[in-house]
JSON list of C-alpha atoms in Angstrom, two decimals:
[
{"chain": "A", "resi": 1, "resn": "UNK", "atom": "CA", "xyz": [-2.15, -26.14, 47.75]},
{"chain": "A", "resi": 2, "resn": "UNK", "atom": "CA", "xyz": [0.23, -28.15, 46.11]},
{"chain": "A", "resi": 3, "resn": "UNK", "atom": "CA", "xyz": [3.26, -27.59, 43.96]},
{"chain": "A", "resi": 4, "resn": "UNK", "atom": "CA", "xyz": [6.21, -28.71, 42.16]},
{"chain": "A", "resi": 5, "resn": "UNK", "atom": "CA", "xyz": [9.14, -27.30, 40.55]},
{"chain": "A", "resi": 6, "resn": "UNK", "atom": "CA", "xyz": [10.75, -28.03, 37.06]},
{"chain": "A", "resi": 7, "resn": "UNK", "atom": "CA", "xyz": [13.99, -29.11, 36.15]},
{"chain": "A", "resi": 8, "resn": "UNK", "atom": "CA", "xyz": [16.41, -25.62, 34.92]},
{"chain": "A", "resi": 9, "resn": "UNK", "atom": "CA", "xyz": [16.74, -25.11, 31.45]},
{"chain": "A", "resi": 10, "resn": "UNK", "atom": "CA", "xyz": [17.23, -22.58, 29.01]},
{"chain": "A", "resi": 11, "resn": "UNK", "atom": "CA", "xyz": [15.59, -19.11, 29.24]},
{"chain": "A", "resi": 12, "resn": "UNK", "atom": "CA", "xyz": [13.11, -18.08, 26.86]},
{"chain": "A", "resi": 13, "resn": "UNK", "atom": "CA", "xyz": [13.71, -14.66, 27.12]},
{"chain": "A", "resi": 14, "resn": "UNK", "atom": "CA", "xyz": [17.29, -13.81, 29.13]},
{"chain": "A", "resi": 15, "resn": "UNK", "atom": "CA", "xyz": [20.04, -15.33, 27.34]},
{"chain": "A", "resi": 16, "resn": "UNK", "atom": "CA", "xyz": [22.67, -17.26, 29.14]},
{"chain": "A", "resi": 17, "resn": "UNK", "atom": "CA", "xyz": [20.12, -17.73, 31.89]},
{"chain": "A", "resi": 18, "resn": "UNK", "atom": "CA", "xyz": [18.47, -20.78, 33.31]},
{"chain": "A", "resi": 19, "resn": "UNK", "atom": "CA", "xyz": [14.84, -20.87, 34.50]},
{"chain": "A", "resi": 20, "resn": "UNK", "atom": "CA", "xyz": [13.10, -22.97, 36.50]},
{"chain": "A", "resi": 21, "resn": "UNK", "atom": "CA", "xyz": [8.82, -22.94, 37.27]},
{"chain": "A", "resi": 22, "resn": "UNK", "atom": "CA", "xyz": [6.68, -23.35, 40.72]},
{"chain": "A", "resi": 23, "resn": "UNK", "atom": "CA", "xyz": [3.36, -25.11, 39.15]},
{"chain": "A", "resi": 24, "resn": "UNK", "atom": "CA", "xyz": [0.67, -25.69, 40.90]},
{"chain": "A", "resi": 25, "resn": "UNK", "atom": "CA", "xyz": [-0.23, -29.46, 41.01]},
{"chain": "A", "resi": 26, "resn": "UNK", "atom": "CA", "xyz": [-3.55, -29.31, 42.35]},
{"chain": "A", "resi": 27, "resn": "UNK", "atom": "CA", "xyz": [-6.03, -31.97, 40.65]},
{"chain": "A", "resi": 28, "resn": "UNK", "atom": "CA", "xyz": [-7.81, -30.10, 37.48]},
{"chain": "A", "resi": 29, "resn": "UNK", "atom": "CA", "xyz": [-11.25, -30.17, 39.17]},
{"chain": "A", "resi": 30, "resn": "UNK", "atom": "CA", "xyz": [-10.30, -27.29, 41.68]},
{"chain": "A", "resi": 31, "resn": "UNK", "atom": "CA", "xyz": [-7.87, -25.58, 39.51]},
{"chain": "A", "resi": 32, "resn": "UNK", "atom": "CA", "xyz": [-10.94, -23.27, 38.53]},
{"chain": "A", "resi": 33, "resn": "UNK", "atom": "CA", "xyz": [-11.68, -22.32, 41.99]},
{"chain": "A", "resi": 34, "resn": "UNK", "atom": "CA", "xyz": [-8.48, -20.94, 42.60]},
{"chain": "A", "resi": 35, "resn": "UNK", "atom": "CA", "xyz": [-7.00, -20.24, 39.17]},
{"chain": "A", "resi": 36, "resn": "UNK", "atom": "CA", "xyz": [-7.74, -16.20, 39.95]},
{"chain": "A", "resi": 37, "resn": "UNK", "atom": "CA", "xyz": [-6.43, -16.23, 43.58]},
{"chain": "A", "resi": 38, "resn": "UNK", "atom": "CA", "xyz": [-3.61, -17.61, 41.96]},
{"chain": "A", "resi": 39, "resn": "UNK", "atom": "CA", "xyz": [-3.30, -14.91, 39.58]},
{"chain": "A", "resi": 40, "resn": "UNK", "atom": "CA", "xyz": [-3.70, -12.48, 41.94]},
{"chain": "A", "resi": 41, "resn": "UNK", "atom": "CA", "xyz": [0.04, -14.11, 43.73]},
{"chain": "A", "resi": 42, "resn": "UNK", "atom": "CA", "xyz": [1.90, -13.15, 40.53]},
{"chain": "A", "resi": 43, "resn": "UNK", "atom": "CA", "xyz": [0.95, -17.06, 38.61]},
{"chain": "A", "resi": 44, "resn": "UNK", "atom": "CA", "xyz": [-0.35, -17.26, 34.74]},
{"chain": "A", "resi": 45, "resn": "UNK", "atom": "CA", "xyz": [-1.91, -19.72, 32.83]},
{"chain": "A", "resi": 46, "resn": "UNK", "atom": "CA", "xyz": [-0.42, -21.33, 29.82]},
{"chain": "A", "resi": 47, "resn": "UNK", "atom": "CA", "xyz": [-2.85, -24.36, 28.29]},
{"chain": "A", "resi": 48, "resn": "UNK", "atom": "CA", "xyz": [-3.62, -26.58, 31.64]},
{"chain": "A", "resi": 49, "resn": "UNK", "atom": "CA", "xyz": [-0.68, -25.54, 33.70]},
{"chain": "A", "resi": 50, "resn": "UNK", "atom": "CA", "xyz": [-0.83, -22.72, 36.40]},
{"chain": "A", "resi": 51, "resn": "UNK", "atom": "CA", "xyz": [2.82, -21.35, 36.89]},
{"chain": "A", "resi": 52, "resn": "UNK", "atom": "CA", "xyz": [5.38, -18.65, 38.29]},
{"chain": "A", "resi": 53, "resn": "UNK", "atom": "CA", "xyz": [8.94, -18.36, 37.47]},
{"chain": "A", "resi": 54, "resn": "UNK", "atom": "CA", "xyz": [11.12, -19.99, 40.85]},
{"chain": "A", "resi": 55, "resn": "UNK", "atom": "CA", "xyz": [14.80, -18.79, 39.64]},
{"chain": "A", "resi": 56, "resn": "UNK", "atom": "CA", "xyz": [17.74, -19.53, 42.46]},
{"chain": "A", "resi": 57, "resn": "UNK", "atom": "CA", "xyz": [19.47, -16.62, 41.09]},
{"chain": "A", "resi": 58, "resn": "UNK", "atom": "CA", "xyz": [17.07, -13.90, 38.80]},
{"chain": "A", "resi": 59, "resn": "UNK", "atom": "CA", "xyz": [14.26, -12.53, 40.19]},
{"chain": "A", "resi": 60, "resn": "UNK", "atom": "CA", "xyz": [13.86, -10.77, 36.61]},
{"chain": "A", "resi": 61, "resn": "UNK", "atom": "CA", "xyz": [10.25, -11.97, 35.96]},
{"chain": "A", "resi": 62, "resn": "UNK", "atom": "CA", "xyz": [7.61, -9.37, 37.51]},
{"chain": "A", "resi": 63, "resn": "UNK", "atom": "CA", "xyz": [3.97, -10.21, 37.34]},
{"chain": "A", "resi": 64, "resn": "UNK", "atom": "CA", "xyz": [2.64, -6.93, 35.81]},
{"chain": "A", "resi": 65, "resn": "UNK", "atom": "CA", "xyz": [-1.37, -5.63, 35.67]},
{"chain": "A", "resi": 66, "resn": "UNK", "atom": "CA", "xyz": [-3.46, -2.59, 34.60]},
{"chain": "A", "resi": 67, "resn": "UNK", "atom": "CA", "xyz": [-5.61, -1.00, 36.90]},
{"chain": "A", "resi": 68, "resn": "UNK", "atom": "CA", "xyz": [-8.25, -0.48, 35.37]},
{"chain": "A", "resi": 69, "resn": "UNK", "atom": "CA", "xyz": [-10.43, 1.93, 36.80]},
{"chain": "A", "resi": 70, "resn": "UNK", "atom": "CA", "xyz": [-7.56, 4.07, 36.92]},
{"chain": "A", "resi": 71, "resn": "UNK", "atom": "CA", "xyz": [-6.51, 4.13, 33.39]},
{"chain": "A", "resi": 72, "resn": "UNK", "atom": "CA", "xyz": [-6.24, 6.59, 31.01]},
{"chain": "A", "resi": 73, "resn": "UNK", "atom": "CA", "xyz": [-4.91, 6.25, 27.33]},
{"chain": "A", "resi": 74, "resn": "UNK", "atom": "CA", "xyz": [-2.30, 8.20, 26.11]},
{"chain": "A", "resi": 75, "resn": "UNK", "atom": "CA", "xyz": [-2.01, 10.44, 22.96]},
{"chain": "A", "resi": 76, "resn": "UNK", "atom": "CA", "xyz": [-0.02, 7.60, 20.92]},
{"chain": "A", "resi": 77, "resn": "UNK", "atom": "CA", "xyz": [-2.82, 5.33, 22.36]},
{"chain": "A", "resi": 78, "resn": "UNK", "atom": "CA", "xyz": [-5.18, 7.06, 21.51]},
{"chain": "A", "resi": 79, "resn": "UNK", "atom": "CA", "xyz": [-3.91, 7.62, 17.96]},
{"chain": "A", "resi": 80, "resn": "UNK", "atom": "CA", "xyz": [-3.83, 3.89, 17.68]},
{"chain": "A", "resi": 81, "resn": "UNK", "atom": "CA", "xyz": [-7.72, 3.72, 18.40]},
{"chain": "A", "resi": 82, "resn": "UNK", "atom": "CA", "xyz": [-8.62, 6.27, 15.80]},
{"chain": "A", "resi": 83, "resn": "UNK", "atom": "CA", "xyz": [-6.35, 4.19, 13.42]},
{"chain": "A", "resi": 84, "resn": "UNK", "atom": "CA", "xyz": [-7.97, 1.42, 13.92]},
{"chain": "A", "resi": 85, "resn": "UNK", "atom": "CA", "xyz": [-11.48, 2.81, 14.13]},
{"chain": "A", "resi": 86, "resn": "UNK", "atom": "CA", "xyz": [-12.81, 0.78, 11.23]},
{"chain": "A", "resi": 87, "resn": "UNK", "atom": "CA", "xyz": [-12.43, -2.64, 13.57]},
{"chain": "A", "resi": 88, "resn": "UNK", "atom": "CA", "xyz": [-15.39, -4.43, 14.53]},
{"chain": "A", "resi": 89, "resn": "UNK", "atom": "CA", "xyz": [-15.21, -5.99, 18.00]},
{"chain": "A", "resi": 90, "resn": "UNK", "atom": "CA", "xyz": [-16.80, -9.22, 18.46]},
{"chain": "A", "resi": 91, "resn": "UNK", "atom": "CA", "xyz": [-16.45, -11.83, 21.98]},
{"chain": "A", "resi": 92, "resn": "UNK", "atom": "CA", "xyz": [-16.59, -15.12, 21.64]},
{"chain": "A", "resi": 93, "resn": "UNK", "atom": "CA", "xyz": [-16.51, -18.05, 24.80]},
{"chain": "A", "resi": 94, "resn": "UNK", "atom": "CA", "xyz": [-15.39, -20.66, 22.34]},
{"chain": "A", "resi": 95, "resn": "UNK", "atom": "CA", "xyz": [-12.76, -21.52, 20.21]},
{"chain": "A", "resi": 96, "resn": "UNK", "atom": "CA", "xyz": [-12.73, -20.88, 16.53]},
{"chain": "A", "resi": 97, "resn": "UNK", "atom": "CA", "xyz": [-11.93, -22.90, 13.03]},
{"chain": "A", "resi": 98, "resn": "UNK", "atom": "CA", "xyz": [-10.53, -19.48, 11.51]},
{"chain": "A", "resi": 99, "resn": "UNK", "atom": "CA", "xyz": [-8.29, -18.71, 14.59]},
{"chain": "A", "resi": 100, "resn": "UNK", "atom": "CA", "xyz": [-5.52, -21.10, 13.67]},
{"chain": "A", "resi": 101, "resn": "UNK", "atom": "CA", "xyz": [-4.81, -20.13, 10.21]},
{"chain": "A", "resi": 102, "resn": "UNK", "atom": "CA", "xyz": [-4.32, -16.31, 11.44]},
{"chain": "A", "resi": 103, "resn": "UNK", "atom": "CA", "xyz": [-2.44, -17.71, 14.75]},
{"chain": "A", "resi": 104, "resn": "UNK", "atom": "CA", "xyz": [-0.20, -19.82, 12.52]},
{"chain": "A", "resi": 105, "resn": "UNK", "atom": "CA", "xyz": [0.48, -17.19, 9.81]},
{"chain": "A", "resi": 106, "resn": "UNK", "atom": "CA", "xyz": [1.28, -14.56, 13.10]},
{"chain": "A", "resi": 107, "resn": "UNK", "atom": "CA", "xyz": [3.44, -17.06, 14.72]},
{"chain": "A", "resi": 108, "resn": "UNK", "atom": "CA", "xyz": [5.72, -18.38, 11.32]},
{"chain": "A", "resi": 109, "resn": "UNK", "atom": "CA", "xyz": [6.27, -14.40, 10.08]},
{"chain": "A", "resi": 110, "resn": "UNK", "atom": "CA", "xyz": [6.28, -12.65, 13.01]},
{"chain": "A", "resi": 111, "resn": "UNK", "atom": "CA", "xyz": [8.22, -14.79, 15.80]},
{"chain": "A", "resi": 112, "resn": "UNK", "atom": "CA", "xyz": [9.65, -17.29, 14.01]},
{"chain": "A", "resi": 113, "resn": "UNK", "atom": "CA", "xyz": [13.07, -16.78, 16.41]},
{"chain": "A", "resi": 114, "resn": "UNK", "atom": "CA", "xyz": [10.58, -17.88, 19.16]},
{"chain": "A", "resi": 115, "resn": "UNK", "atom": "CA", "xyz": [9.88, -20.88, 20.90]},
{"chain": "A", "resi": 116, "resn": "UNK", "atom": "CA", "xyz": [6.42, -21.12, 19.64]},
{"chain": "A", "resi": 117, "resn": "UNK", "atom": "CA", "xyz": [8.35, -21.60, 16.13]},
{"chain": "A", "resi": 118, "resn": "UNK", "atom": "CA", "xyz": [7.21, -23.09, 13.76]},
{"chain": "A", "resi": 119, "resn": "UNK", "atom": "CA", "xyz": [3.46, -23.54, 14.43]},
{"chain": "A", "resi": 120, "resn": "UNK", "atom": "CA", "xyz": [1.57, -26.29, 14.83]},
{"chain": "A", "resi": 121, "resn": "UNK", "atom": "CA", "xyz": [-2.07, -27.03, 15.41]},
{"chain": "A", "resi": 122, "resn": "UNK", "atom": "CA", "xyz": [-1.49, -29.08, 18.49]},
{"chain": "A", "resi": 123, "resn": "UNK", "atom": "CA", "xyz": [0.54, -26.68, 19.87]},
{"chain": "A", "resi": 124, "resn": "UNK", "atom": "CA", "xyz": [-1.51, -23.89, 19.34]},
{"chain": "A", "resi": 125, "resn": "UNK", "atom": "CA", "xyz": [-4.54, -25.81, 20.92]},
{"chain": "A", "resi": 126, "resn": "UNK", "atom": "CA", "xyz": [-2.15, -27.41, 23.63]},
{"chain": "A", "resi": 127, "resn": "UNK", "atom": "CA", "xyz": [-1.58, -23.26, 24.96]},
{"chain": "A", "resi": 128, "resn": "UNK", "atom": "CA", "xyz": [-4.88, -21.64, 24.55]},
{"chain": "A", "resi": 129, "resn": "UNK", "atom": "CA", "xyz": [-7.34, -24.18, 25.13]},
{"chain": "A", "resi": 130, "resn": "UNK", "atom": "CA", "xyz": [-7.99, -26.04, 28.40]},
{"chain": "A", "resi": 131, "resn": "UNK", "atom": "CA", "xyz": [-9.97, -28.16, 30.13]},
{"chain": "A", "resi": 132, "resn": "UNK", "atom": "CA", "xyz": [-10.92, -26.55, 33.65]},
{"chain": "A", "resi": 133, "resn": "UNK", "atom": "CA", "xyz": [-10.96, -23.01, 32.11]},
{"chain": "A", "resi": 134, "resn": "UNK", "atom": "CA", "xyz": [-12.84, -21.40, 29.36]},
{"chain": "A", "resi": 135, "resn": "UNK", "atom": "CA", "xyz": [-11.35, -18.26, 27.53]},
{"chain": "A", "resi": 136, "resn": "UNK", "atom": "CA", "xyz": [-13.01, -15.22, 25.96]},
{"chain": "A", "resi": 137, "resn": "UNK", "atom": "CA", "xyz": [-11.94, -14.77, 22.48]},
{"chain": "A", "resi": 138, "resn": "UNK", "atom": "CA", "xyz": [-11.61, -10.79, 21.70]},
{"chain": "A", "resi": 139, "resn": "UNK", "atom": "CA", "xyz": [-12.07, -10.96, 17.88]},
{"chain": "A", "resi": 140, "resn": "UNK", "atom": "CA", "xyz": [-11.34, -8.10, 15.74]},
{"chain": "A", "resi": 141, "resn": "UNK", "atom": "CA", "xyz": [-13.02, -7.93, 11.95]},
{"chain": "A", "resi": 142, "resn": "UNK", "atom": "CA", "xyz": [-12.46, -5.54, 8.93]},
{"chain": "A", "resi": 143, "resn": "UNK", "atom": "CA", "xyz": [-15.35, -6.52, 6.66]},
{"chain": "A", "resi": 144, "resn": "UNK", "atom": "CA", "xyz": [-16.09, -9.17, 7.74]},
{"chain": "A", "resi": 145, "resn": "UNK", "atom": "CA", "xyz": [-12.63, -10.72, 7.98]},
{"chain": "A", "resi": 146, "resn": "UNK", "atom": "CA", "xyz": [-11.03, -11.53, 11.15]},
{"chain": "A", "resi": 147, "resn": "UNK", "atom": "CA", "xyz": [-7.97, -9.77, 11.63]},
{"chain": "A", "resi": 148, "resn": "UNK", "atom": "CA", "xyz": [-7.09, -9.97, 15.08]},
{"chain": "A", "resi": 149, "resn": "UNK", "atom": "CA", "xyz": [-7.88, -12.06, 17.99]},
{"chain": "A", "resi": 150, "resn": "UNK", "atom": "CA", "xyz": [-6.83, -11.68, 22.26]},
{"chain": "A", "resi": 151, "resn": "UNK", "atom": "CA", "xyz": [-7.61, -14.78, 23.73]},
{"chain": "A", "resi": 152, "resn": "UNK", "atom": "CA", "xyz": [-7.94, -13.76, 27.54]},
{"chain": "A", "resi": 153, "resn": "UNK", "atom": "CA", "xyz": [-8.85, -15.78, 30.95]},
{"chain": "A", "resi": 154, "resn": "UNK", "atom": "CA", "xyz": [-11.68, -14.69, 32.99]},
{"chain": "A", "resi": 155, "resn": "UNK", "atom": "CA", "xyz": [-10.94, -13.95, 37.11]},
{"chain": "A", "resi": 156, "resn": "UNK", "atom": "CA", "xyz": [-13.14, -12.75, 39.90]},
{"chain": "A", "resi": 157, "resn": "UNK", "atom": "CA", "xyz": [-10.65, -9.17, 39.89]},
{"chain": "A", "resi": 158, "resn": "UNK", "atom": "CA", "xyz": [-10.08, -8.48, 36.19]},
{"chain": "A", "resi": 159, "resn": "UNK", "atom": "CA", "xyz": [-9.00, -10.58, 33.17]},
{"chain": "A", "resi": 160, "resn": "UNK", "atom": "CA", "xyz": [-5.57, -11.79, 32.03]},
{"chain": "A", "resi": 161, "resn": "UNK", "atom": "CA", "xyz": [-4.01, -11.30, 28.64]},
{"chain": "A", "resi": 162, "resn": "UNK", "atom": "CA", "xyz": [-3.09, -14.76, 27.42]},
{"chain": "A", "resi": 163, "resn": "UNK", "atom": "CA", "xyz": [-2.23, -14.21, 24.13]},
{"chain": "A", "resi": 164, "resn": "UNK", "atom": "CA", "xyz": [-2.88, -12.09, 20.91]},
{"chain": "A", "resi": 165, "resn": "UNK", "atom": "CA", "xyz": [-2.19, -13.05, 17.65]},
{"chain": "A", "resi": 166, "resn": "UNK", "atom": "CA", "xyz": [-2.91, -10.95, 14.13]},
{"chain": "A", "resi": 167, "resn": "UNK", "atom": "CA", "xyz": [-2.76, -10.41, 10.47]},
{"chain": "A", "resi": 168, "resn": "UNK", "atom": "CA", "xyz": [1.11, -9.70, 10.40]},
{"chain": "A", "resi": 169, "resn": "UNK", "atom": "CA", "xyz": [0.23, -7.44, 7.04]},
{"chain": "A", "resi": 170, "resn": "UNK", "atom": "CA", "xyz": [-1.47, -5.01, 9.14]},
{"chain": "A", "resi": 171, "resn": "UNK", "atom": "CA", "xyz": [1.74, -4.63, 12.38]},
{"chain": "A", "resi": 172, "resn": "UNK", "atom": "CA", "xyz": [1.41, -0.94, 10.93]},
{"chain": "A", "resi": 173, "resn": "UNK", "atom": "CA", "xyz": [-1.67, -0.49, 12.82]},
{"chain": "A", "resi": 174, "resn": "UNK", "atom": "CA", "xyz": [0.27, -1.21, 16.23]},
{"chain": "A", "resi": 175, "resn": "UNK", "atom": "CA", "xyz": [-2.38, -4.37, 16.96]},
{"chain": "A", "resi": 176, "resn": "UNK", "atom": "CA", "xyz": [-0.73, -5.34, 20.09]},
{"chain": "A", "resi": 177, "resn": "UNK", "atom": "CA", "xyz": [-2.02, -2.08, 21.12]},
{"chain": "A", "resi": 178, "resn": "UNK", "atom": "CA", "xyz": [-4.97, -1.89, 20.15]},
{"chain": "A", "resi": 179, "resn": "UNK", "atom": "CA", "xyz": [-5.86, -5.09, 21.30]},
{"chain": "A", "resi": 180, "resn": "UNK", "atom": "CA", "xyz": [-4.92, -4.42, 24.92]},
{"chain": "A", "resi": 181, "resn": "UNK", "atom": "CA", "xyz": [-6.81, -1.54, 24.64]},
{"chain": "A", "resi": 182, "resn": "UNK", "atom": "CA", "xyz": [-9.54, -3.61, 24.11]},
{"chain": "A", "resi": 183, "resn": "UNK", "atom": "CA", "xyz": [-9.64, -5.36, 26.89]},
{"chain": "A", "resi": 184, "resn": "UNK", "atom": "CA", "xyz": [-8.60, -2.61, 29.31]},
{"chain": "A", "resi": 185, "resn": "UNK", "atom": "CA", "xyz": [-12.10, -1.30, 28.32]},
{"chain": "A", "resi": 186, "resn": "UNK", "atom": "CA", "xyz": [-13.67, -4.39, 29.17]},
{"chain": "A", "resi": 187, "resn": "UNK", "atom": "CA", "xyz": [-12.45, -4.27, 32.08]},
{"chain": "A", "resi": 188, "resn": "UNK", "atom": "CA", "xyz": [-13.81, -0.63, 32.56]},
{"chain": "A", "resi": 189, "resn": "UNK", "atom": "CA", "xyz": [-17.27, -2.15, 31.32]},
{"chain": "A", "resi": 190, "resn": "UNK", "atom": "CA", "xyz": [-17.89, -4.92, 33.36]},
{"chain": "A", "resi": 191, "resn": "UNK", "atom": "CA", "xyz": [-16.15, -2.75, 36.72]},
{"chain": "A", "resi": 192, "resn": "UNK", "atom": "CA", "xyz": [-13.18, -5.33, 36.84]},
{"chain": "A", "resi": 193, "resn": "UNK", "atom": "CA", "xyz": [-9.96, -3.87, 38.80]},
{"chain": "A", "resi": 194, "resn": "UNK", "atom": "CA", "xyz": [-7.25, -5.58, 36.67]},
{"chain": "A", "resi": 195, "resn": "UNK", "atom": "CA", "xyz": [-5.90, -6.35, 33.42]},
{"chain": "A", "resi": 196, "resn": "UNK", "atom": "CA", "xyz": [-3.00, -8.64, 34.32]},
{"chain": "A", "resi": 197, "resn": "UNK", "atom": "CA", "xyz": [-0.58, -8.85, 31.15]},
{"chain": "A", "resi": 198, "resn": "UNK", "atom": "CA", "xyz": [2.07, -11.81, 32.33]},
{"chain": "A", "resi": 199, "resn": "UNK", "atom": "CA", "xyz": [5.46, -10.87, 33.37]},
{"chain": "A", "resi": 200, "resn": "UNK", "atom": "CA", "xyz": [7.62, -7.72, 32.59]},
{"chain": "A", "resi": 201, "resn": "UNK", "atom": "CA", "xyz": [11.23, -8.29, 32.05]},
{"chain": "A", "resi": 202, "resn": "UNK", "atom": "CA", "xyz": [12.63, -4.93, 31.56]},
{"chain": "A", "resi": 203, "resn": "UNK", "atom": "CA", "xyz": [16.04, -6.37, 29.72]},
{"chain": "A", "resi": 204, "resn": "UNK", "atom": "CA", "xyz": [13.87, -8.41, 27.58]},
{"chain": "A", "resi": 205, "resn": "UNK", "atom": "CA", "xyz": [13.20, -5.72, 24.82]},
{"chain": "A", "resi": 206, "resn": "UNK", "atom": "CA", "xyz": [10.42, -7.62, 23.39]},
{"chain": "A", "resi": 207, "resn": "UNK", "atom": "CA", "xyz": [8.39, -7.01, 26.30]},
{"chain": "A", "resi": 208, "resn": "UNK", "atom": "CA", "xyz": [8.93, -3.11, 27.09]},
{"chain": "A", "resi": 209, "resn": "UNK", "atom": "CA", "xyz": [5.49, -2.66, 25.50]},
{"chain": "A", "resi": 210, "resn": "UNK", "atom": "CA", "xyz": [3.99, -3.44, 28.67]},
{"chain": "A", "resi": 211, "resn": "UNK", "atom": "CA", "xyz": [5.29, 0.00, 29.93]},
{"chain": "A", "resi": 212, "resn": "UNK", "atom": "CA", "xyz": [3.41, 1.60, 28.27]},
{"chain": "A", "resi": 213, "resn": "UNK", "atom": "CA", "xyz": [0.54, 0.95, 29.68]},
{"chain": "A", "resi": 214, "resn": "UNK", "atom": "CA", "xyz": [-0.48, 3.66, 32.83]},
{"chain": "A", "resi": 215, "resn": "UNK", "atom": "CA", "xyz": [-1.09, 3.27, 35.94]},
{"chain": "A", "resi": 216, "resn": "UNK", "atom": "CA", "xyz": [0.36, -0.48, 36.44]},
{"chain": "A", "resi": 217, "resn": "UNK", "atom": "CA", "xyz": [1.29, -2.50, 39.70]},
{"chain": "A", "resi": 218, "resn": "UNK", "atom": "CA", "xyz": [3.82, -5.44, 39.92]},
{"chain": "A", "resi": 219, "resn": "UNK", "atom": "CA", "xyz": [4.17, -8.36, 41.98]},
{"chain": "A", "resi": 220, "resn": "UNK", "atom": "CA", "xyz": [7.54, -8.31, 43.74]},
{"chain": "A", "resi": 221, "resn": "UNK", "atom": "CA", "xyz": [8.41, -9.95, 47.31]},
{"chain": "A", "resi": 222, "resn": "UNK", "atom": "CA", "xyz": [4.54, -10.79, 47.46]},
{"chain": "A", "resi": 223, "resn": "UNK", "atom": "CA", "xyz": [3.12, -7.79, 47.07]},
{"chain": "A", "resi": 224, "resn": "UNK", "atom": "CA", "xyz": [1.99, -5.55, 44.59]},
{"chain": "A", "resi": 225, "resn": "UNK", "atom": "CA", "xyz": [3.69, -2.54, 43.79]},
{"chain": "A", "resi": 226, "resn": "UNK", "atom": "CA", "xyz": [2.69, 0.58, 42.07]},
{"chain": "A", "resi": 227, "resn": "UNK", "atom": "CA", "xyz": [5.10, 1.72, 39.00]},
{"chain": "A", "resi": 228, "resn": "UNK", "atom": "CA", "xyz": [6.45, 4.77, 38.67]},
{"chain": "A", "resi": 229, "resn": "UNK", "atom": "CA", "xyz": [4.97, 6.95, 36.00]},
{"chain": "A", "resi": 230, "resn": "UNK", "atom": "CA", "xyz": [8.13, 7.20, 34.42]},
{"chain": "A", "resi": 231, "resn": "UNK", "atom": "CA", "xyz": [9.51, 4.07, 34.13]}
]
């Protein structure tokens, strides 16, 4: 295979730090074929590029995934299901005209300190959409509206958590949660191992979520290691 590696530049999520990418530069036609193998060595997806963080002097940035099979929600967890018991799953394989407005409204109120601020339509299509690789949309409804949606990438071991993006009115319900949730049963369903969820950077507050989240392996010196419990 065949990679490259950016120029440094500012951290997204470390401040003071620089970071620099290994992306895989393989033509798009057999980026498909070995998109989940690639997953599986601690890379992620973000709109056609395939990457992994290559900092000289951080090692910070830990691929992190569910297992599955093994998983068991916890009491706050499963609070967060009965509180959101009224939500009507749906799965889509294609994109959506009502996604943006919700994405956009999540992005501007929600993360507008973020690099993904402000929102834009090309942007937003630029991330989750792409050419060699078709997502599954996890919608979530409340009477018909939409209210939630993880958009998540297909792999012969599991899925991975791209992105999820809701109706900021309703953060009380913990939809982050809830949404992972969801796919972690999917998983369960369809007898997938993984749900990979990106990278963990445990001095990156923002990300501590991912924690919570029982029994979990990362990716560190090319292997995956299981977490402690306590963590």
């Amino acid at each position: 295979m065949k990679f490259g590696i950016t120029q440094a530049f500012d951290c997204s999520y470390l401040p003071d730090k620089k970071e620099q990418l290994l992306v895989c530069v393989e033509p798009k036609e057999t980026l498909s074929d070995i998109f989940s193998q690639l997953t599986q060595s601690g890379f992620r997806r973000s709109g056609e590029q395939i990457y992994r963080p290559h900092c000289n002097n951080c090692s910070a940035c830990q691929s992190i995934r569910v297992i599955s099979r093994a998983f068991s929600p916890s009491k706050s967890q499963k609070r967060v299901l009965s509180k959101n018991r009224d939500i009507q799953i749906k799965i889509s394989d294609h994109d959506n005209p009502d996604y943006y407005p919700l994405y956009e409204r999540y992005i501007n109120e929600v993360h507008n300190d973020g690099a993904m601020f402000p929102a834009t339509y090309e942007q937003y299509t630029s991330f989750v959409n792409c050419e060699w690789n078709q997502p599954l949309f996890i919608e979530g409804y409340i009477k018909d509206e939409l209210i939630g949606v993880a958009v998540t990438d297909v792999l012969d071991d599991g899925y991975s958590a791209l992105y999820t993006f809701f109706n900021p009115e309703l953060s009380a319900r913990s939809l982050g949660t809830f949404f992972i949730l969801q796919q972690i049963a999917l998983c369960a369903q369809q007898d997938k191992a993984y749900l990979y969820l990106g990278y963990q950077i445990d001095d990156c507050r923002k990300m501590n979520y991912k924690k919570n989240f029982y029994p979990t392996e990362r990716f560190i010196h090319d292997k995956w290691v299981l977490s402690p419990k306590n963590e």
